[in-house]
Tab-separated table of C-alpha atoms in Angstrom:
chain	number	residue	atom	x	y	z
A	1	UNK	CA	0.000	0.000	0.000
A	2	UNK	CA	1.339	3.447	-0.851
A	3	UNK	CA	-0.015	6.635	0.715
A	4	UNK	CA	0.578	9.848	-1.237
A	5	UNK	CA	0.525	13.180	0.592
A	6	UNK	CA	1.115	16.799	-0.351
A	7	UNK	CA	4.794	17.547	0.255
A	8	UNK	CA	6.496	20.953	0.187
A	9	UNK	CA	9.583	21.038	-2.048
A	10	UNK	CA	11.902	21.323	0.973
A	11	UNK	CA	10.759	17.866	2.192
A	12	UNK	CA	10.709	16.076	-1.173
A	13	UNK	CA	14.192	14.543	-0.767
A	14	UNK	CA	13.117	12.782	2.449
A	15	UNK	CA	10.238	10.973	0.738
A	16	UNK	CA	11.974	10.285	-2.590
A	17	UNK	CA	14.627	8.167	-0.888
A	18	UNK	CA	12.158	5.861	0.876
A	19	UNK	CA	11.437	2.399	-0.519
A	20	UNK	CA	8.293	0.344	0.223
A	21	UNK	CA	8.792	-2.084	3.118
A	22	UNK	CA	8.483	-5.827	2.654
A	23	UNK	CA	7.637	-8.493	5.214
A	24	UNK	CA	11.345	-9.269	5.513
A	25	UNK	CA	11.887	-5.632	6.535
A	26	UNK	CA	9.435	-5.786	9.486
A	27	UNK	CA	11.231	-3.914	12.284
A	28	UNK	CA	11.370	-4.789	15.951
A	29	UNK	CA	9.383	-2.571	18.331
A	30	UNK	CA	12.107	-0.008	19.144
A	31	UNK	CA	12.652	0.473	15.417
A	32	UNK	CA	8.917	0.984	14.877
A	33	UNK	CA	8.883	3.769	17.464
A	34	UNK	CA	12.014	5.309	15.956
A	35	UNK	CA	10.380	5.204	12.522
A	36	UNK	CA	7.180	6.747	13.902
A	37	UNK	CA	9.114	9.605	15.478
A	38	UNK	CA	11.075	10.068	12.264
A	39	UNK	CA	8.088	10.294	9.917
A	40	UNK	CA	5.750	12.224	12.246
A	41	UNK	CA	7.067	15.716	11.445
A	42	UNK	CA	6.974	14.937	7.716
A	43	UNK	CA	3.367	13.704	7.544
A	44	UNK	CA	1.535	15.492	10.383
A	45	UNK	CA	-0.642	18.281	9.037
A	46	UNK	CA	-0.398	17.032	5.442
A	47	UNK	CA	-3.319	16.169	3.185
A	48	UNK	CA	-3.707	12.724	1.601
A	49	UNK	CA	-3.726	13.027	-2.180
A	50	UNK	CA	-3.815	9.366	-3.253
A	51	UNK	CA	-3.579	5.800	-2.005
A	52	UNK	CA	-2.119	2.979	-4.106
A	53	UNK	CA	-2.813	-0.546	-2.838
A	54	UNK	CA	-0.325	-3.077	-4.183
A	55	UNK	CA	-1.646	-6.076	-2.218
A	56	UNK	CA	-5.274	-6.118	-1.074
A	57	UNK	CA	-4.728	-9.150	1.193
A	58	UNK	CA	-2.977	-7.433	4.083
A	59	UNK	CA	-3.896	-8.100	7.720
A	60	UNK	CA	-7.480	-7.397	6.697
A	61	UNK	CA	-8.748	-6.984	3.147
A	62	UNK	CA	-8.434	-3.380	1.963
A	63	UNK	CA	-11.808	-2.088	0.688
A	64	UNK	CA	-11.773	-0.715	-2.854
A	65	UNK	CA	-13.444	2.475	-1.594
A	66	UNK	CA	-10.582	3.293	0.815
A	67	UNK	CA	-8.625	5.475	-1.636
A	68	UNK	CA	-11.705	7.587	-2.355
A	69	UNK	CA	-12.559	7.866	1.354
A	70	UNK	CA	-9.015	8.919	2.343
A	71	UNK	CA	-8.419	11.422	-0.453
A	72	UNK	CA	-8.493	14.947	0.967
A	73	UNK	CA	-8.209	13.828	4.616
A	74	UNK	CA	-5.692	15.653	6.809
A	75	UNK	CA	-3.168	13.685	8.880
A	76	UNK	CA	-3.272	14.915	12.485
A	77	UNK	CA	-0.596	12.632	13.911
A	78	UNK	CA	1.064	9.241	14.106
A	79	UNK	CA	0.850	6.434	16.630
A	80	UNK	CA	2.020	2.864	17.078
A	81	UNK	CA	0.325	-0.332	18.213
A	82	UNK	CA	2.886	-3.086	18.673
A	83	UNK	CA	4.580	-3.484	15.259
A	84	UNK	CA	1.991	-1.403	13.366
A	85	UNK	CA	2.422	2.260	12.467
A	86	UNK	CA	-0.853	4.186	12.643
A	87	UNK	CA	-1.691	7.359	10.748
A	88	UNK	CA	-4.219	9.410	12.744
A	89	UNK	CA	-6.775	11.358	10.698
């Protein structure tokens, strides 16, 4: 799944260098919190522009309407539950 947000030019380098994670890249809990803290200032306050789902069979099936429902939503923060990063709308 790929989440696209509006990004000011000054932050574009941060996002361009990121690669999608795979199951083999699943971090341990301290790394999840470090990642959350690292991405929070770059996504908080941004607006979701698009959502690309590469695999619909994730933990739960991803509804086809999700991209339409998320488009235009503002990200108000980030959180973590165990090994999962959460984007708070």
